[in-house]
Short mmCIF file of N, CA and C in Angstrom, two decimals:
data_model
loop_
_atom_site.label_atom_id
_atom_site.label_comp_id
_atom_site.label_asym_id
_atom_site.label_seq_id
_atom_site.Cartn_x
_atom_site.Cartn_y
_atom_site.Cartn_z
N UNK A 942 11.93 13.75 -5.35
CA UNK A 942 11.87 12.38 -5.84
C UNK A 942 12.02 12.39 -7.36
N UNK A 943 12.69 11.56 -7.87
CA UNK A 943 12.67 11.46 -9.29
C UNK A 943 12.25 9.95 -9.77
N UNK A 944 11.94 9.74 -11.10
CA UNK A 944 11.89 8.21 -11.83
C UNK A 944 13.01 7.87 -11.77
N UNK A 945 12.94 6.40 -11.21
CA UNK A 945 14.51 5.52 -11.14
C UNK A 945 13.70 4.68 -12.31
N UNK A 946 12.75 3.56 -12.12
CA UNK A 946 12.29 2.77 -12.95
C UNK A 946 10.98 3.01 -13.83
N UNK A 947 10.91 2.79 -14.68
CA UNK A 947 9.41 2.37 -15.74
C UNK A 947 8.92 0.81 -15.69
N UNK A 948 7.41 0.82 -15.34
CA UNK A 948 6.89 -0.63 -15.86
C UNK A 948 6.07 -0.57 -16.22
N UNK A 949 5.18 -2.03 -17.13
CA UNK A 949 3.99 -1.98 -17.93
C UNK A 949 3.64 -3.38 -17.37
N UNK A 950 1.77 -3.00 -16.71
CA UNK A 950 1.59 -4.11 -16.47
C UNK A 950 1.33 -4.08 -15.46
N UNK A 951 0.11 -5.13 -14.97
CA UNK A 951 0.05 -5.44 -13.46
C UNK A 951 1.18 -6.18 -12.53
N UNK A 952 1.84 -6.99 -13.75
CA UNK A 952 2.44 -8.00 -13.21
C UNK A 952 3.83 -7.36 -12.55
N UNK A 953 4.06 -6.63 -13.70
CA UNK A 953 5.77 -5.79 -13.11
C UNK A 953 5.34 -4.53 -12.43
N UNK A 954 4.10 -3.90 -11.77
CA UNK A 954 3.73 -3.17 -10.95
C UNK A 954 4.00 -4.32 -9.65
N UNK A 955 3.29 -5.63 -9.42
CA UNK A 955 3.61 -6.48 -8.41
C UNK A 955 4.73 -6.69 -8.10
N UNK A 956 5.64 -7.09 -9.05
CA UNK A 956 6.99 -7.09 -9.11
C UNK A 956 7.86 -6.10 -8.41
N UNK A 957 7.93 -4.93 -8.77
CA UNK A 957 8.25 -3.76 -8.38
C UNK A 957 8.06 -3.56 -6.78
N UNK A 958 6.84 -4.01 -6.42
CA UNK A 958 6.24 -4.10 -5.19
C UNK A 958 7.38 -4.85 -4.12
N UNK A 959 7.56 -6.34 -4.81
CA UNK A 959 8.43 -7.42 -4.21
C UNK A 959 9.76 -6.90 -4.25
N UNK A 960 10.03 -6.36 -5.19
CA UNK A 960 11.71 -5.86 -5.09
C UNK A 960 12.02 -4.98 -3.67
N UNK A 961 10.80 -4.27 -4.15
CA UNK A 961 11.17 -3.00 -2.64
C UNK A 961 11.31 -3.64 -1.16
N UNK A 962 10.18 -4.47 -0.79
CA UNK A 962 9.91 -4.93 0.55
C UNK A 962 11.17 -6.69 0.50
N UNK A 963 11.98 -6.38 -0.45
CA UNK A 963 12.32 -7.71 -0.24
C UNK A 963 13.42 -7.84 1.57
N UNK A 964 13.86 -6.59 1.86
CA UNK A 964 14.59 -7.50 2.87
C UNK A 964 13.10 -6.87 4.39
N UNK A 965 12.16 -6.62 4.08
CA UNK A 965 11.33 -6.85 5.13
C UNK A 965 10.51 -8.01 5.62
N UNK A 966 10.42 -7.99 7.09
CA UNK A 966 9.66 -9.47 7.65
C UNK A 966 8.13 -8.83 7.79
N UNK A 967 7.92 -7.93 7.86
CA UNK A 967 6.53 -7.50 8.37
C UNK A 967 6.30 -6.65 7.54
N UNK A 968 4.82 -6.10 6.87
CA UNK A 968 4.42 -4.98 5.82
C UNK A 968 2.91 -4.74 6.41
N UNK A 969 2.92 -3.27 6.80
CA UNK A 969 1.79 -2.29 7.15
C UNK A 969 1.23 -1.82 6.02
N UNK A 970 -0.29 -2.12 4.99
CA UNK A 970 -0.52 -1.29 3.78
C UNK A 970 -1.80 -0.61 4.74
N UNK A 971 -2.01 0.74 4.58
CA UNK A 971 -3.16 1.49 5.12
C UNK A 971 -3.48 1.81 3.86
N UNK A 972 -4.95 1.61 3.82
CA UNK A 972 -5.87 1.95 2.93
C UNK A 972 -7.32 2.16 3.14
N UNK A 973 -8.07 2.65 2.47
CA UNK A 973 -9.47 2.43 2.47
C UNK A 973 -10.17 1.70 1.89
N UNK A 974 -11.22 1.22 3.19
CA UNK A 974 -12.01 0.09 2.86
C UNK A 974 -12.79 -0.13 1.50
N UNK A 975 -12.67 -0.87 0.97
CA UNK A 975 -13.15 -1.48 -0.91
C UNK A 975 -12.66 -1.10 -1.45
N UNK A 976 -12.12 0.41 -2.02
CA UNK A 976 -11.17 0.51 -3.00
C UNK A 976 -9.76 0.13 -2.60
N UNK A 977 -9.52 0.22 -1.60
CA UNK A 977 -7.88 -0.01 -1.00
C UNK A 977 -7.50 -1.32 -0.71
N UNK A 978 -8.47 -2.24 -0.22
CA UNK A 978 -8.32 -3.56 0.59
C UNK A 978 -8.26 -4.39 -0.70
N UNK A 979 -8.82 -4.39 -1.53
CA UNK A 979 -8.60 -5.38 -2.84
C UNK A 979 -6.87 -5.34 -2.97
N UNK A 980 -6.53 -3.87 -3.30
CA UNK A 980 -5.28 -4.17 -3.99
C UNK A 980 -4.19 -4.49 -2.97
N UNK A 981 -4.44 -4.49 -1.37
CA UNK A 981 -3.67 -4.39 -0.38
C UNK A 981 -3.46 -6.24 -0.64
N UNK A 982 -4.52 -6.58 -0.66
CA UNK A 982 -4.57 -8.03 -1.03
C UNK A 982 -3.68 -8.75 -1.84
N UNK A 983 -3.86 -8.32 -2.90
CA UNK A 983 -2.97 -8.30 -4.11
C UNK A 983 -1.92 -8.12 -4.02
N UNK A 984 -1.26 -6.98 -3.56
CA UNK A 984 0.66 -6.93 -3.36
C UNK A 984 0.87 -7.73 -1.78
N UNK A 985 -0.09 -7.78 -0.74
CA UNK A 985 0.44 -9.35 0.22
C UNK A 985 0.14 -10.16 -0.40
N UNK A 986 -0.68 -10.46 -1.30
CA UNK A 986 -0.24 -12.32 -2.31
C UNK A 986 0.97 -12.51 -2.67
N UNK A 987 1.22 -11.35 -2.94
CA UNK A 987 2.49 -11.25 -3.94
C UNK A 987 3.87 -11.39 -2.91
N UNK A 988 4.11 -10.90 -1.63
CA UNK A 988 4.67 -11.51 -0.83
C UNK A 988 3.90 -12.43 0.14
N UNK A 989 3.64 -13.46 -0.16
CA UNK A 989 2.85 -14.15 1.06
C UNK A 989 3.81 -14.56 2.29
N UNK A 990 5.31 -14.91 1.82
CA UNK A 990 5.93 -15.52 3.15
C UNK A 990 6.13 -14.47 3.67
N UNK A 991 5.55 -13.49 3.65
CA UNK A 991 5.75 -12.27 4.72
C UNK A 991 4.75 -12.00 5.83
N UNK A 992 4.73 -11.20 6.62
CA UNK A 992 3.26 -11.07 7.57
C UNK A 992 2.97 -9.70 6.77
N UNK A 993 1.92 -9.64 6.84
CA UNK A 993 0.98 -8.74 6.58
C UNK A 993 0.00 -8.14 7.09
N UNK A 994 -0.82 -7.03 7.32
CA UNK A 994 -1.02 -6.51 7.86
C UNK A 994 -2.24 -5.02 7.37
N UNK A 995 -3.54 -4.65 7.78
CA UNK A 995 -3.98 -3.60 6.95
C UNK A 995 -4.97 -3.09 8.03
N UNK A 996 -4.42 -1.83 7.95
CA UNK A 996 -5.35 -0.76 8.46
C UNK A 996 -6.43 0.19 7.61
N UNK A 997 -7.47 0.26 8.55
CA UNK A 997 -8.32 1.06 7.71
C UNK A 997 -8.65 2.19 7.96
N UNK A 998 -8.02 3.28 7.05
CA UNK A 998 -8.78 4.23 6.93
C UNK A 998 -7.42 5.52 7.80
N UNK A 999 -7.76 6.02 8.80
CA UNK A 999 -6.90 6.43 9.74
C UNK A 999 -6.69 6.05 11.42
N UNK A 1000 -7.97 4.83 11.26
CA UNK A 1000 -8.16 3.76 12.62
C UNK A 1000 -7.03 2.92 12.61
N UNK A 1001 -6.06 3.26 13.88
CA UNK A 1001 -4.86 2.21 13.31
C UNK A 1001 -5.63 0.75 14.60
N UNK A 1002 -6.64 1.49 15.15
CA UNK A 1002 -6.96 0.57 16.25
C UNK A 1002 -7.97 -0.45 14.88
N UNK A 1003 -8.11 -0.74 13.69
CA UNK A 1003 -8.64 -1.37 12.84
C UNK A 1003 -8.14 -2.74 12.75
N UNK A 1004 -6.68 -2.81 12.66
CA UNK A 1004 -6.04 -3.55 12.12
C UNK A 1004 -5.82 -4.86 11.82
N UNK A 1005 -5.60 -5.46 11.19
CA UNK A 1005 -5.93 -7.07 11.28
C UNK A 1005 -5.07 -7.52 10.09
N UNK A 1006 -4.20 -8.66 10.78
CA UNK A 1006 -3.54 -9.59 9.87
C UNK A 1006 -4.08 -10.50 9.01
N UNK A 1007 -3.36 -10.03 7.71
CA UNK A 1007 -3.66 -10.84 6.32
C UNK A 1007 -3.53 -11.83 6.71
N UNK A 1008 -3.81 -13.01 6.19
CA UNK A 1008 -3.74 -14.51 5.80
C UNK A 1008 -4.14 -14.87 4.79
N UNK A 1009 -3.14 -15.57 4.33
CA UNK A 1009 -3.18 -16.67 3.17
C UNK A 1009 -4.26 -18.20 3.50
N UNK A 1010 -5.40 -17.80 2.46
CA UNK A 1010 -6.68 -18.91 2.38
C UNK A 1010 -6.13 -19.85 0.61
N UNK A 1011 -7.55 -20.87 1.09
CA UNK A 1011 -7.65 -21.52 -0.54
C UNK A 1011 -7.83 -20.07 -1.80
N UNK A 1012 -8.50 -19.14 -1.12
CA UNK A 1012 -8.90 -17.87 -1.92
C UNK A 1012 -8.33 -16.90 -2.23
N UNK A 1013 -6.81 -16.76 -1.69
CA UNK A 1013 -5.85 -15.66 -1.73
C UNK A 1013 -5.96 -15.11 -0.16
N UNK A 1014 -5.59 -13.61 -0.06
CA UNK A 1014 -5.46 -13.46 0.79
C UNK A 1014 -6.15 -12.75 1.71
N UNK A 1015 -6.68 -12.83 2.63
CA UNK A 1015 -7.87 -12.55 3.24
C UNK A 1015 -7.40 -12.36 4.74
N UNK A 1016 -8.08 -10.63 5.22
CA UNK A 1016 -8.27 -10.49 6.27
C UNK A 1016 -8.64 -11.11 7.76
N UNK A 1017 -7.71 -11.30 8.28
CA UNK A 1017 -8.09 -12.24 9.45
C UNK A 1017 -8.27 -11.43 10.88
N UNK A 1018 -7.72 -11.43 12.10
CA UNK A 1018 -7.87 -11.35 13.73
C UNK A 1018 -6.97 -9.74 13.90
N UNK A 1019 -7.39 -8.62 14.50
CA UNK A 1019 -7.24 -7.72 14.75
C UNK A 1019 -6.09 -8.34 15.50
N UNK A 1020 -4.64 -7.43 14.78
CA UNK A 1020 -3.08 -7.74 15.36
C UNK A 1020 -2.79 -6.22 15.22
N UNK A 1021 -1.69 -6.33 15.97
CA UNK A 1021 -0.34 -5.52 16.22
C UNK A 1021 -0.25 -5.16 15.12
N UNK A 1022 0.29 -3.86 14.46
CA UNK A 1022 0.56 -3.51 12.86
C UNK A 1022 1.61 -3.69 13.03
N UNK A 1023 3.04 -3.19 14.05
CA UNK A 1023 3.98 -2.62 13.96
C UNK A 1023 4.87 -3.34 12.57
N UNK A 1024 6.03 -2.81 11.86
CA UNK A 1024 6.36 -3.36 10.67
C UNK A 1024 7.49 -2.75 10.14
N UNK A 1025 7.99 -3.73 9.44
CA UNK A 1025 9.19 -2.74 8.84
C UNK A 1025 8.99 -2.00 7.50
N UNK A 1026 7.81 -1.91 7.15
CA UNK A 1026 7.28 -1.47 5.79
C UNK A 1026 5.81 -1.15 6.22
N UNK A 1027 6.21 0.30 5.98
CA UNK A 1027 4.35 1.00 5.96
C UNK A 1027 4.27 1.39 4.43
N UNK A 1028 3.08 0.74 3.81
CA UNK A 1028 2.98 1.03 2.47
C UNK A 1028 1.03 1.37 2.50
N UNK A 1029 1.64 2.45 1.94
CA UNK A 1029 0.36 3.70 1.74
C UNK A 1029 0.09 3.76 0.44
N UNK A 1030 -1.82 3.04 0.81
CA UNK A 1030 -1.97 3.21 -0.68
C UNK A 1030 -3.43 4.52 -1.15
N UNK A 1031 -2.69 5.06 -2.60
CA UNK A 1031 -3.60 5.79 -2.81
C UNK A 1031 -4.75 6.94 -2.55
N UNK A 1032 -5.65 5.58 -2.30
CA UNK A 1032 -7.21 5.88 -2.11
C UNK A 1032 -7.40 6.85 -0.97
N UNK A 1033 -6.26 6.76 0.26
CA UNK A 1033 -6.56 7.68 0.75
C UNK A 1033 -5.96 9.35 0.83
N UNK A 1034 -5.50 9.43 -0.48
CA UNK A 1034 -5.27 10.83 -1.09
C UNK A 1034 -6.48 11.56 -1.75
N UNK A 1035 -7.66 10.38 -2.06
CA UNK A 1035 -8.78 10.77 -2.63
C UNK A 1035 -9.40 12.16 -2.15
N UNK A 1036 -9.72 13.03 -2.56
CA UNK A 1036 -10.86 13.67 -1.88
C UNK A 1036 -11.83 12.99 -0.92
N UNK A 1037 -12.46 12.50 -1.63
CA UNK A 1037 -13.89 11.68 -1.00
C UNK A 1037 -13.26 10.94 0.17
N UNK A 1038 -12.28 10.38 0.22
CA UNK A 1038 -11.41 10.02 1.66
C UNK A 1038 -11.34 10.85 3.15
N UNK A 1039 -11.28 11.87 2.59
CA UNK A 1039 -11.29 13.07 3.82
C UNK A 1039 -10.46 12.58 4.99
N UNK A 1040 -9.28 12.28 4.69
CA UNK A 1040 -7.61 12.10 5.27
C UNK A 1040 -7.25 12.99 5.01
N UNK A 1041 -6.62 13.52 5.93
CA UNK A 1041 -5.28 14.13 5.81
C UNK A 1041 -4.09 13.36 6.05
N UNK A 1042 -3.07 14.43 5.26
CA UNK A 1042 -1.67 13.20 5.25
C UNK A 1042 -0.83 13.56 6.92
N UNK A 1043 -0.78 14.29 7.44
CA UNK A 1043 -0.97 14.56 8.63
C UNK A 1043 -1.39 13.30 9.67
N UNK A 1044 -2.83 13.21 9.55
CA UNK A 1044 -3.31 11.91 10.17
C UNK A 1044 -2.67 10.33 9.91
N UNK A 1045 -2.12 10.29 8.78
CA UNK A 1045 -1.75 8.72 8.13
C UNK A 1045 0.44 8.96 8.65
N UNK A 1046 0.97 10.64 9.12
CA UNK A 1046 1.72 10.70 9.74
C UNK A 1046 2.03 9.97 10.88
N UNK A 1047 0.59 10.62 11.53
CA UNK A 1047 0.80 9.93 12.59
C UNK A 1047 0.78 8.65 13.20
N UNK A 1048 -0.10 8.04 12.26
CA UNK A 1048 -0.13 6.24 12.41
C UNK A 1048 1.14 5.36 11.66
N UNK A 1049 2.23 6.41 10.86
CA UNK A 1049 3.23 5.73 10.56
C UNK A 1049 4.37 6.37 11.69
N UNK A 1050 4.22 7.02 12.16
CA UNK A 1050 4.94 7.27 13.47
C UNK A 1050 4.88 6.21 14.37
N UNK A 1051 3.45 5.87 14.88
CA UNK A 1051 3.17 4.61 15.74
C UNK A 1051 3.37 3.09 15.21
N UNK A 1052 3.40 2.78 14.07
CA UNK A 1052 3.52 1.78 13.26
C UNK A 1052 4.63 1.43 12.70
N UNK A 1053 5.73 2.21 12.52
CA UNK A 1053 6.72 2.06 11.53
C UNK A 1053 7.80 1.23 12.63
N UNK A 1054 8.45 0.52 12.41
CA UNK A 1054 10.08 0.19 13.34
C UNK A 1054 10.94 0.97 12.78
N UNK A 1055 12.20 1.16 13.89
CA UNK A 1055 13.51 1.87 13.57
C UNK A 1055 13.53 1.58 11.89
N UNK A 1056 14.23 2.89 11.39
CA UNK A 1056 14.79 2.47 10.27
C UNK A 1056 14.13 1.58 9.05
N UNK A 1057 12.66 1.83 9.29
CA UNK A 1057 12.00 1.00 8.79
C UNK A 1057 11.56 2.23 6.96
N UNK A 1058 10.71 1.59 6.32
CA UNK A 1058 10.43 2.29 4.91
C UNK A 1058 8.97 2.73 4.66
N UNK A 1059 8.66 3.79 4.22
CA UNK A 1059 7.69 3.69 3.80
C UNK A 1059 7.53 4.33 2.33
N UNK A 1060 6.21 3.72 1.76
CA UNK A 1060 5.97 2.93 0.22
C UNK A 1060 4.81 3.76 0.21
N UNK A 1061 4.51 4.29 -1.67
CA UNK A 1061 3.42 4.80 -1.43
C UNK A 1061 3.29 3.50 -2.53
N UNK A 1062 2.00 3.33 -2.52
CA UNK A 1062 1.59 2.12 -3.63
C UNK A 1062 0.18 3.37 -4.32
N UNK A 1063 0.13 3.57 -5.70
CA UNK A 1063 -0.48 4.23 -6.23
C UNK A 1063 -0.97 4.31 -7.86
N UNK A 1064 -2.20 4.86 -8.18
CA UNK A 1064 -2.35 4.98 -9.96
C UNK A 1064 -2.64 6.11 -9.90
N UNK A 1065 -2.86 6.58 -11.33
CA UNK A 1065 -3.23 7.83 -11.70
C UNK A 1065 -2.32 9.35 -11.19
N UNK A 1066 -1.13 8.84 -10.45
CA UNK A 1066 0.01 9.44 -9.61
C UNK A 1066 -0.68 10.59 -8.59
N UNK A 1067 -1.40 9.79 -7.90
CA UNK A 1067 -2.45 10.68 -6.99
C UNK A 1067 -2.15 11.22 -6.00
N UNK A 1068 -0.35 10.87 -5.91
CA UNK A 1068 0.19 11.22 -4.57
C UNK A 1068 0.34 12.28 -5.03
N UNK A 1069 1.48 12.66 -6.09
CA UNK A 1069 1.76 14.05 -6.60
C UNK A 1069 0.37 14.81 -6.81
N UNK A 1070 -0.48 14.33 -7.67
CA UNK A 1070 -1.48 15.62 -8.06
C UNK A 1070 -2.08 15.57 -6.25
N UNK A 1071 -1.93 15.19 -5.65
CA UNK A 1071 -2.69 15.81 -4.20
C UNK A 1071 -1.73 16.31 -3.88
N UNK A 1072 -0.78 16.19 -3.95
CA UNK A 1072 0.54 17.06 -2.74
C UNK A 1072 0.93 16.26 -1.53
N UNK A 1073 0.28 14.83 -1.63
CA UNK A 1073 0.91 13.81 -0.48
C UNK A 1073 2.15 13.74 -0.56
N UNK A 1074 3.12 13.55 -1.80
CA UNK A 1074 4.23 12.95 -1.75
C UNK A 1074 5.40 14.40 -0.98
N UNK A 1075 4.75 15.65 -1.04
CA UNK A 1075 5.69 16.45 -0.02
C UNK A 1075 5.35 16.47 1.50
N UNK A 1076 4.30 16.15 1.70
CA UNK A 1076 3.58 15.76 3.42
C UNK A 1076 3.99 14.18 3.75
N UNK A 1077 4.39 13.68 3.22
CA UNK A 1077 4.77 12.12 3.60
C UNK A 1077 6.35 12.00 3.35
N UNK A 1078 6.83 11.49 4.23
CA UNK A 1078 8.34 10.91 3.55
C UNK A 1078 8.65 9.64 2.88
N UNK A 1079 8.02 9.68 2.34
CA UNK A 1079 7.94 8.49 0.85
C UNK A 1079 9.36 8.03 0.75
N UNK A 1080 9.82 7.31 1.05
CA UNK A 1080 10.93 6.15 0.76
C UNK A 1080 11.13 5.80 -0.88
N UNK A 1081 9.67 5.50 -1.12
CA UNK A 1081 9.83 5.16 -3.01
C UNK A 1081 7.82 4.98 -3.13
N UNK A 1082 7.61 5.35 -4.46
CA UNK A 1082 6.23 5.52 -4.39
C UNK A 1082 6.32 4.76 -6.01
N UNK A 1083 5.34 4.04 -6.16
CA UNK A 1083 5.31 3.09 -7.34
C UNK A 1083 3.85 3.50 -7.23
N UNK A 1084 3.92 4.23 -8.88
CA UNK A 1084 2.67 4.50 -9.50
C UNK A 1084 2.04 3.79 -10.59
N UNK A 1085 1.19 2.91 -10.63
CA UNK A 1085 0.36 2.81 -12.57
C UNK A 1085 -0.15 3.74 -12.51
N UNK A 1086 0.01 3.88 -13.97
CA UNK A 1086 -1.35 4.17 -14.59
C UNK A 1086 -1.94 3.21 -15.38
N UNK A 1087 -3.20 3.56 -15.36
CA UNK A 1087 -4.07 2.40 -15.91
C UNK A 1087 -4.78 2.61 -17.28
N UNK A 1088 -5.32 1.99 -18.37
CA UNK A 1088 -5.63 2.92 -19.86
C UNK A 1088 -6.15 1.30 -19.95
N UNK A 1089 -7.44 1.49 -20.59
CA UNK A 1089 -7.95 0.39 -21.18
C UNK A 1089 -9.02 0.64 -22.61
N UNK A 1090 -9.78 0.13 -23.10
CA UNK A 1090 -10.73 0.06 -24.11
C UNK A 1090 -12.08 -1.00 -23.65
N UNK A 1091 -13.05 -0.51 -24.17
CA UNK A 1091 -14.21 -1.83 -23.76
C UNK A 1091 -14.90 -2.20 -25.35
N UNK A 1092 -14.61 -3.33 -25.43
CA UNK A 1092 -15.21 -4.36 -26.48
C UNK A 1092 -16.36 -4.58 -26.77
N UNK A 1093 -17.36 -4.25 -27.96
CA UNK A 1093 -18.54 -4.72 -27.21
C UNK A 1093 -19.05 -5.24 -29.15
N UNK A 1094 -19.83 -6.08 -28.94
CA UNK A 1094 -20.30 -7.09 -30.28
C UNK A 1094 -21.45 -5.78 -31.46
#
């Protein structure tokens, strides 16, 4: 895999997000629960006229379709994942995750449609420093990194 693009920003990290999945009708993000489900949230806002979809953890029997509320977008009724976009995020490259990429294989085996893509969605480029991105067939993996300062009086 090499860098095709650079961005700065949450906003053109979202962006980036939308470009990729643009000719998909359905998007699978597997993640782990609290650190993963926020941002899974966040890039289905970002396509809302799409279906959506999030598994937790390596339970693909978890699953449950996003919906769009007054509040953004929020987990609704245990559905079908299947999709034309499995997008894998992160958190579960963590250590403390105790996944293997092996296991998240196999639920994009069962999950994915023909010809379909899969996305790593990621910071801190956690796919590479774990060694996911050679155990997964990553389609395109969009990394931040994140750098801040805290203000204080």
């Amino acid at each position: 895999m090499e860098i095709t693009d650079e961005f700065t920003g949450i906003t053109e990290n979202l962006l980036a997000f939308r470009e990729e999945v643009n000719e998909a009708e359905k998007i699978t993000f597997i993640g782990m629960p609290g650190v993963c489900s926020p941002f899974a949230m966040l890039f289905a806002y970002v396509v809302k006229e799409k279906e959506s979809f999030f598994i937790t953890g390596a339970d693909v029997k978890s699953a449950r379709k996003m919906e769009l509320t007054e509040q953004g977008m929020q987990f609704g009724d245990f559905a079908d994942p299947k999709a034309d976009v499995v997008a894998i995020l992160g958190g579960l490259a963590m250590p403390k995750a105790s996944i293997k990429p092996e296991e998240i294989n196999e639920i994009v085996d069962d999950v994915l449609k023909k010809d379909g893509k899969i996305i790593g969605l990621c910071y801190m480029d956690i796919f590479r420093e774990s060694g996911w991105h050679l155990k997964i067939d990553f389609d395109c993996i969009i990394n931040g990194t994140l750098t801040g300062f805290i203000l204080r009086k």
